[in-house]
Tab-separated table of C-alpha atoms and ligand atoms in Angstrom:
chain	number	residue	atom	x	y	z
A	1	UNK	CA	-14.832	53.336	-57.731
A	2	UNK	CA	-16.281	52.058	-61.321
A	3	UNK	CA	-13.873	49.835	-62.761
A	4	UNK	CA	-14.251	48.150	-66.673
A	5	UNK	CA	-13.720	43.908	-65.881
A	6	UNK	CA	-12.597	41.911	-68.605
A	7	UNK	CA	-12.271	38.044	-68.432
A	8	UNK	CA	-9.733	36.891	-71.131
A	9	UNK	CA	-11.082	33.504	-71.728
A	10	UNK	CA	-10.412	30.732	-74.110
A	11	UNK	CA	-13.607	31.018	-76.498
A	12	UNK	CA	-14.638	34.844	-75.738
A	13	UNK	CA	-13.579	37.868	-74.335
A	14	UNK	CA	-15.967	39.687	-72.187
A	15	UNK	CA	-16.029	42.814	-70.177
A	16	UNK	CA	-18.467	45.126	-67.951
A	17	UNK	CA	-18.209	47.744	-65.922
A	18	UNK	CA	-18.395	46.920	-62.392
A	19	UNK	CA	-19.216	48.469	-58.764
A	20	UNK	CA	-16.391	47.463	-56.805
A	21	UNK	CA	-18.262	48.834	-53.971
A	22	UNK	CA	-20.715	45.661	-54.415
A	23	UNK	CA	-19.371	43.347	-56.580
A	24	UNK	CA	-22.010	44.028	-59.287
A	25	UNK	CA	-22.509	44.908	-62.580
A	26	UNK	CA	-22.979	48.341	-63.893
A	27	UNK	CA	-23.984	47.471	-67.536
A	28	UNK	CA	-24.232	44.754	-69.536
A	29	UNK	CA	-21.889	41.990	-70.785
A	30	UNK	CA	-20.405	42.714	-73.524
A	31	UNK	CA	-18.423	39.518	-75.814
A	32	UNK	CA	-16.410	39.354	-78.545
A	33	UNK	CA	-14.810	36.357	-79.855
A	34	UNK	CA	-11.653	35.419	-78.823
A	35	UNK	CA	-8.998	35.904	-81.810
A	36	UNK	CA	-7.670	33.000	-82.849
A	37	UNK	CA	-4.229	32.319	-82.693
A	38	UNK	CA	-4.546	34.652	-79.600
A	39	UNK	CA	-1.983	36.831	-79.719
A	40	UNK	CA	-0.663	39.883	-77.678
A	41	UNK	CA	-1.486	42.084	-80.842
A	42	UNK	CA	-4.978	40.440	-81.826
A	43	UNK	CA	-5.967	40.439	-78.257
A	44	UNK	CA	-5.212	43.828	-77.393
A	45	UNK	CA	-6.930	44.501	-80.618
A	46	UNK	CA	-9.663	43.134	-79.144
A	47	UNK	CA	-9.725	44.865	-75.440
A	48	UNK	CA	-9.056	48.093	-77.029
A	49	UNK	CA	-12.851	47.313	-79.351
A	50	UNK	CA	-14.509	46.945	-75.897
A	51	UNK	CA	-13.096	50.072	-74.462
A	52	UNK	CA	-14.377	51.866	-76.950
A	53	UNK	CA	-17.827	49.623	-77.326
A	54	UNK	CA	-17.956	51.384	-73.541
A	55	UNK	CA	-16.753	54.368	-73.959
A	56	UNK	CA	-14.517	53.359	-71.073
A	57	UNK	CA	-11.471	56.162	-69.949
A	58	UNK	CA	-11.147	54.736	-66.077
A	59	UNK	CA	-9.349	51.751	-65.306
A	60	UNK	CA	-9.117	48.322	-66.634
A	61	UNK	CA	-8.919	45.122	-64.973
A	62	UNK	CA	-8.171	42.056	-66.769
A	63	UNK	CA	-8.295	38.114	-65.836
A	64	UNK	CA	-5.499	36.626	-67.936
A	65	UNK	CA	-5.237	32.630	-68.357
A	66	UNK	CA	-1.324	32.638	-67.105
A	67	UNK	CA	0.847	33.405	-64.089
A	68	UNK	CA	0.867	37.149	-63.819
A	69	UNK	CA	3.651	38.287	-61.825
A	70	UNK	CA	4.645	41.455	-62.193
A	71	UNK	CA	3.093	42.324	-64.838
A	72	UNK	CA	4.817	39.848	-66.654
A	73	UNK	CA	3.107	36.728	-68.374
A	74	UNK	CA	4.813	33.291	-67.714
A	75	UNK	CA	2.980	30.656	-68.963
A	76	UNK	CA	0.790	29.820	-71.692
A	77	UNK	CA	-1.156	26.703	-71.073
A	78	UNK	CA	-3.966	27.444	-72.890
A	79	UNK	CA	-3.321	30.686	-74.751
A	80	UNK	CA	-0.568	31.732	-77.436
A	81	UNK	CA	3.338	30.773	-76.670
A	82	UNK	CA	3.880	34.383	-77.748
A	83	UNK	CA	2.828	35.579	-74.477
A	84	UNK	CA	5.537	34.293	-72.467
A	85	UNK	CA	7.605	37.299	-71.396
A	86	UNK	CA	5.344	39.769	-72.195
A	87	UNK	CA	5.037	42.827	-70.176
A	88	UNK	CA	0.983	42.515	-70.274
A	89	UNK	CA	0.145	45.816	-67.814
A	90	UNK	CA	2.528	47.902	-70.040
A	91	UNK	CA	1.604	46.720	-73.533
A	92	UNK	CA	-2.428	47.121	-72.845
A	93	UNK	CA	-1.826	50.157	-71.238
A	94	UNK	CA	0.214	51.439	-73.951
A	95	UNK	CA	-1.887	49.718	-76.618
A	96	UNK	CA	-5.545	50.804	-75.309
A	97	UNK	CA	-4.486	54.226	-73.943
A	98	UNK	CA	-6.567	53.329	-70.608
A	99	UNK	CA	-4.447	51.955	-67.227
A	100	UNK	CA	-4.348	48.231	-67.691
A	101	UNK	CA	-3.316	45.701	-64.461
A	102	UNK	CA	-4.057	42.125	-65.333
A	103	UNK	CA	-4.181	38.943	-62.789
A	104	UNK	CA	-4.577	35.355	-63.281
A	105	UNK	CA	-7.931	34.502	-64.452
A	106	UNK	CA	-8.558	32.081	-61.548
A	107	UNK	CA	-7.404	34.452	-59.021
A	108	UNK	CA	-9.697	36.863	-60.420
A	109	UNK	CA	-12.716	34.784	-59.736
A	110	UNK	CA	-11.507	33.782	-56.738
A	111	UNK	CA	-11.619	37.830	-55.216
A	112	UNK	CA	-15.209	37.667	-56.407
A	113	UNK	CA	-16.432	34.279	-54.722
A	114	UNK	CA	-14.177	34.950	-51.395
A	115	UNK	CA	-15.925	38.836	-51.121
A	116	UNK	CA	-19.208	38.820	-52.930
A	117	UNK	CA	-20.554	34.808	-53.563
A	118	UNK	CA	-19.622	31.465	-52.405
A	119	UNK	CA	-16.619	32.205	-50.160
A	120	UNK	CA	-18.097	35.212	-48.319
A	121	UNK	CA	-19.124	33.900	-45.022
A	122	UNK	CA	-16.352	31.314	-45.361
A	123	UNK	CA	-13.388	31.554	-42.711
A	124	UNK	CA	-9.477	29.777	-42.733
A	125	UNK	CA	-8.290	27.850	-46.090
A	126	UNK	CA	-10.689	27.990	-48.990
A	127	UNK	CA	-9.347	26.523	-52.224
A	128	UNK	CA	-11.215	27.506	-55.426
A	129	UNK	CA	-10.618	25.618	-58.433
A	130	UNK	CA	-12.153	27.362	-62.242
A	131	UNK	CA	-12.656	23.989	-64.271
A	132	UNK	CA	-13.242	25.160	-68.006
A	133	UNK	CA	-10.979	24.767	-70.863
A	134	UNK	CA	-8.277	24.130	-68.178
A	135	UNK	CA	-8.034	23.987	-64.047
A	136	UNK	CA	-7.158	27.225	-62.417
A	137	UNK	CA	-6.499	26.717	-58.822
A	138	UNK	CA	-6.555	29.615	-55.906
A	139	UNK	CA	-6.347	29.451	-52.526
A	140	UNK	CA	-7.367	31.818	-50.099
A	141	UNK	CA	-6.098	32.144	-46.232
A	142	UNK	CA	-8.826	33.958	-44.113
A	143	UNK	CA	-9.833	36.032	-47.017
A	144	UNK	CA	-6.109	36.330	-48.450
A	145	UNK	CA	-5.026	35.834	-52.056
A	146	UNK	CA	-2.348	33.229	-52.342
A	147	UNK	CA	-1.325	33.688	-55.736
A	148	UNK	CA	-0.710	31.814	-59.208
A	149	UNK	CA	-1.058	28.754	-57.414
A	150	UNK	CA	-0.760	26.267	-61.262
A	151	UNK	CA	-1.803	23.487	-58.835
A	152	UNK	CA	-3.918	22.140	-62.477
A	153	UNK	CA	-0.494	20.988	-63.787
A	154	UNK	CA	0.304	18.805	-60.280
A	155	UNK	CA	0.992	15.325	-61.808
A	156	UNK	CA	-1.652	12.719	-61.459
A	157	UNK	CA	-2.401	9.701	-62.765
A	158	UNK	CA	0.372	10.066	-65.335
A	159	UNK	CA	-0.963	13.104	-66.274
A	160	UNK	CA	-1.712	16.494	-64.886
A	161	UNK	CA	-5.119	17.050	-62.955
A	162	UNK	CA	-5.993	19.399	-65.967
A	163	UNK	CA	-5.184	17.084	-68.646
A	164	UNK	CA	-7.177	14.445	-66.648
A	165	UNK	CA	-10.503	16.600	-65.424
A	166	UNK	CA	-10.932	19.636	-67.041
A	167	UNK	CA	-14.248	19.895	-68.500
A	168	UNK	CA	-12.676	20.229	-72.388
A	169	UNK	CA	-11.637	16.477	-71.127
A	170	UNK	CA	-15.353	15.604	-70.405
A	171	UNK	CA	-16.080	17.032	-73.432
A	172	UNK	CA	-13.745	15.883	-75.730
A	173	UNK	CA	-13.969	12.552	-74.245
A	174	UNK	CA	-17.625	12.896	-74.469
A	175	UNK	CA	-17.081	11.602	-70.896
A	176	UNK	CA	-20.692	11.056	-68.882
A	177	UNK	CA	-21.016	12.713	-65.646
A	178	UNK	CA	-20.754	9.925	-63.301
A	179	UNK	CA	-17.541	9.078	-65.310
A	180	UNK	CA	-16.229	12.351	-65.276
A	181	UNK	CA	-17.794	13.248	-62.258
A	182	UNK	CA	-15.085	10.290	-60.372
A	183	UNK	CA	-12.322	11.724	-61.896
A	184	UNK	CA	-13.067	15.047	-60.375
A	185	UNK	CA	-13.864	13.641	-57.498
A	186	UNK	CA	-10.589	11.682	-57.185
A	187	UNK	CA	-8.764	15.466	-58.000
A	188	UNK	CA	-10.204	16.748	-55.521
A	189	UNK	CA	-9.622	14.094	-52.321
A	190	UNK	CA	-6.076	14.808	-53.417
A	191	UNK	CA	-5.917	18.419	-52.776
A	192	UNK	CA	-8.161	17.596	-49.999
A	193	UNK	CA	-5.085	15.383	-48.560
A	194	UNK	CA	-2.474	18.002	-49.596
A	195	UNK	CA	-4.005	20.861	-48.256
A	196	UNK	CA	-6.791	20.768	-46.096
A	197	UNK	CA	-9.126	23.164	-46.571
A	198	UNK	CA	-12.331	24.450	-44.618
A	199	UNK	CA	-13.875	24.715	-47.987
A	200	UNK	CA	-13.889	23.907	-51.875
A	201	UNK	CA	-15.322	25.994	-54.586
A	202	UNK	CA	-16.095	24.855	-57.151
A	203	UNK	CA	-16.091	27.785	-60.556
A	204	UNK	CA	-15.981	27.711	-64.328
A	205	UNK	CA	-18.616	26.528	-66.961
A	206	UNK	CA	-19.418	23.383	-64.727
A	207	UNK	CA	-20.939	25.302	-61.409
A	208	UNK	CA	-23.882	25.625	-62.906
A	209	UNK	CA	-24.411	22.080	-63.820
A	210	UNK	CA	-23.193	20.519	-59.970
A	211	UNK	CA	-26.667	18.982	-59.862
A	212	UNK	CA	-25.439	16.497	-61.751
A	213	UNK	CA	-21.981	14.977	-60.801
A	214	UNK	CA	-22.525	15.984	-56.891
A	215	UNK	CA	-23.181	12.898	-56.295
A	216	UNK	CA	-20.037	11.356	-57.006
A	217	UNK	CA	-18.457	13.596	-54.506
A	218	UNK	CA	-17.261	11.643	-51.788
A	219	UNK	CA	-14.622	13.807	-49.803
A	220	UNK	CA	-15.365	14.924	-45.791
A	221	UNK	CA	-14.722	18.839	-46.913
A	222	UNK	CA	-18.112	20.410	-47.908
A	223	UNK	CA	-17.655	21.333	-51.785
A	224	UNK	CA	-20.018	23.893	-52.974
A	225	UNK	CA	-20.392	25.640	-56.530
A	226	UNK	CA	-18.889	29.248	-57.185
A	227	UNK	CA	-22.072	31.815	-56.922
A	228	UNK	CA	-21.345	34.149	-59.696
A	229	UNK	CA	-21.068	32.016	-62.496
A	230	UNK	CA	-19.971	33.663	-65.515
A	231	UNK	CA	-19.284	36.667	-64.183
A	232	UNK	CA	-16.738	35.641	-61.584
A	233	UNK	CA	-13.706	36.204	-63.788
A	234	UNK	CA	-14.926	39.955	-64.864
A	235	UNK	CA	-16.186	41.404	-61.413
A	236	UNK	CA	-13.007	39.604	-59.796
A	237	UNK	CA	-10.684	41.108	-62.893
A	238	UNK	CA	-12.240	44.806	-61.297
A	239	UNK	CA	-12.035	43.958	-57.927
A	240	UNK	CA	-8.174	43.097	-57.953
A	241	UNK	CA	-7.668	47.112	-58.711
A	242	UNK	CA	-8.997	47.766	-54.984
A	243	UNK	CA	-8.402	44.205	-52.763
A	244	UNK	CA	-4.926	44.322	-52.801
B	301	BGC	C1	-3.566	27.819	-66.235
B	301	BGC	C2	-3.576	28.713	-65.222
B	301	BGC	C3	-4.870	29.340	-65.727
B	301	BGC	C4	-6.522	28.312	-65.799
B	301	BGC	C5	-7.885	28.229	-66.409
B	301	BGC	C6	-4.451	26.825	-66.818
B	301	BGC	O1	-4.024	26.106	-67.921
B	301	BGC	O2	-2.113	27.466	-66.658
B	301	BGC	O3	-2.974	29.961	-65.201
B	301	BGC	O4	-5.644	29.607	-64.693
B	301	BGC	O5	-5.613	27.557	-66.972
B	301	BGC	O6	-7.591	29.280	-67.154
């Protein structure tokens, strides 16, 4: 089956048609700037534009940077507060005229990696982090997703893990890779002691730059970069419609 996958990010809303059998894109990606503020109204206009761009009439899977439970958005750490309480599946389906199903963005990226990427051969518990504007977290147990874990918001060093070591913190504070890498390692160490996974996968923007901070990662559990880079969010949002 082909599904239009859409990744709703802090700076861009990106989409492509995905073959859910192979986990591959069957079209080029198309990206539109995220409107500011990213209200439900403004975002649904961008989604409609994306759907028109692909001349798409089928199903649409969307990854959203928030908790999405029973089709309703429950949090808004890095998006407009007016999303909270929105029945997002219904809202976007009505606005776009397509059948739309949303999932947390980190859960989406995780689904892509666990089936077709860095976690494809992994067994037991896999802990994936998406490190970008925020920190998204996902746990899989033998490929089964535990949805909507918000472990980036755990308290750590008088902040939250997200506010301590997201990639946006590195950029904003102009941290060296060494300083940021040590921060990131201490967060991984904390997760490792709390959850004891078999494997950590690091996704999001920093996954391409792991050679810059790998030397500061000093935990015993293996830590590997995500393999699908920019496309994991799109692919996983589409796969969510078939891997349930
Ligand atoms: C949000 C998560 C999201 C993560 C990555 C966090 O601030 O609370 O839901 O997965 O950012 O976008």
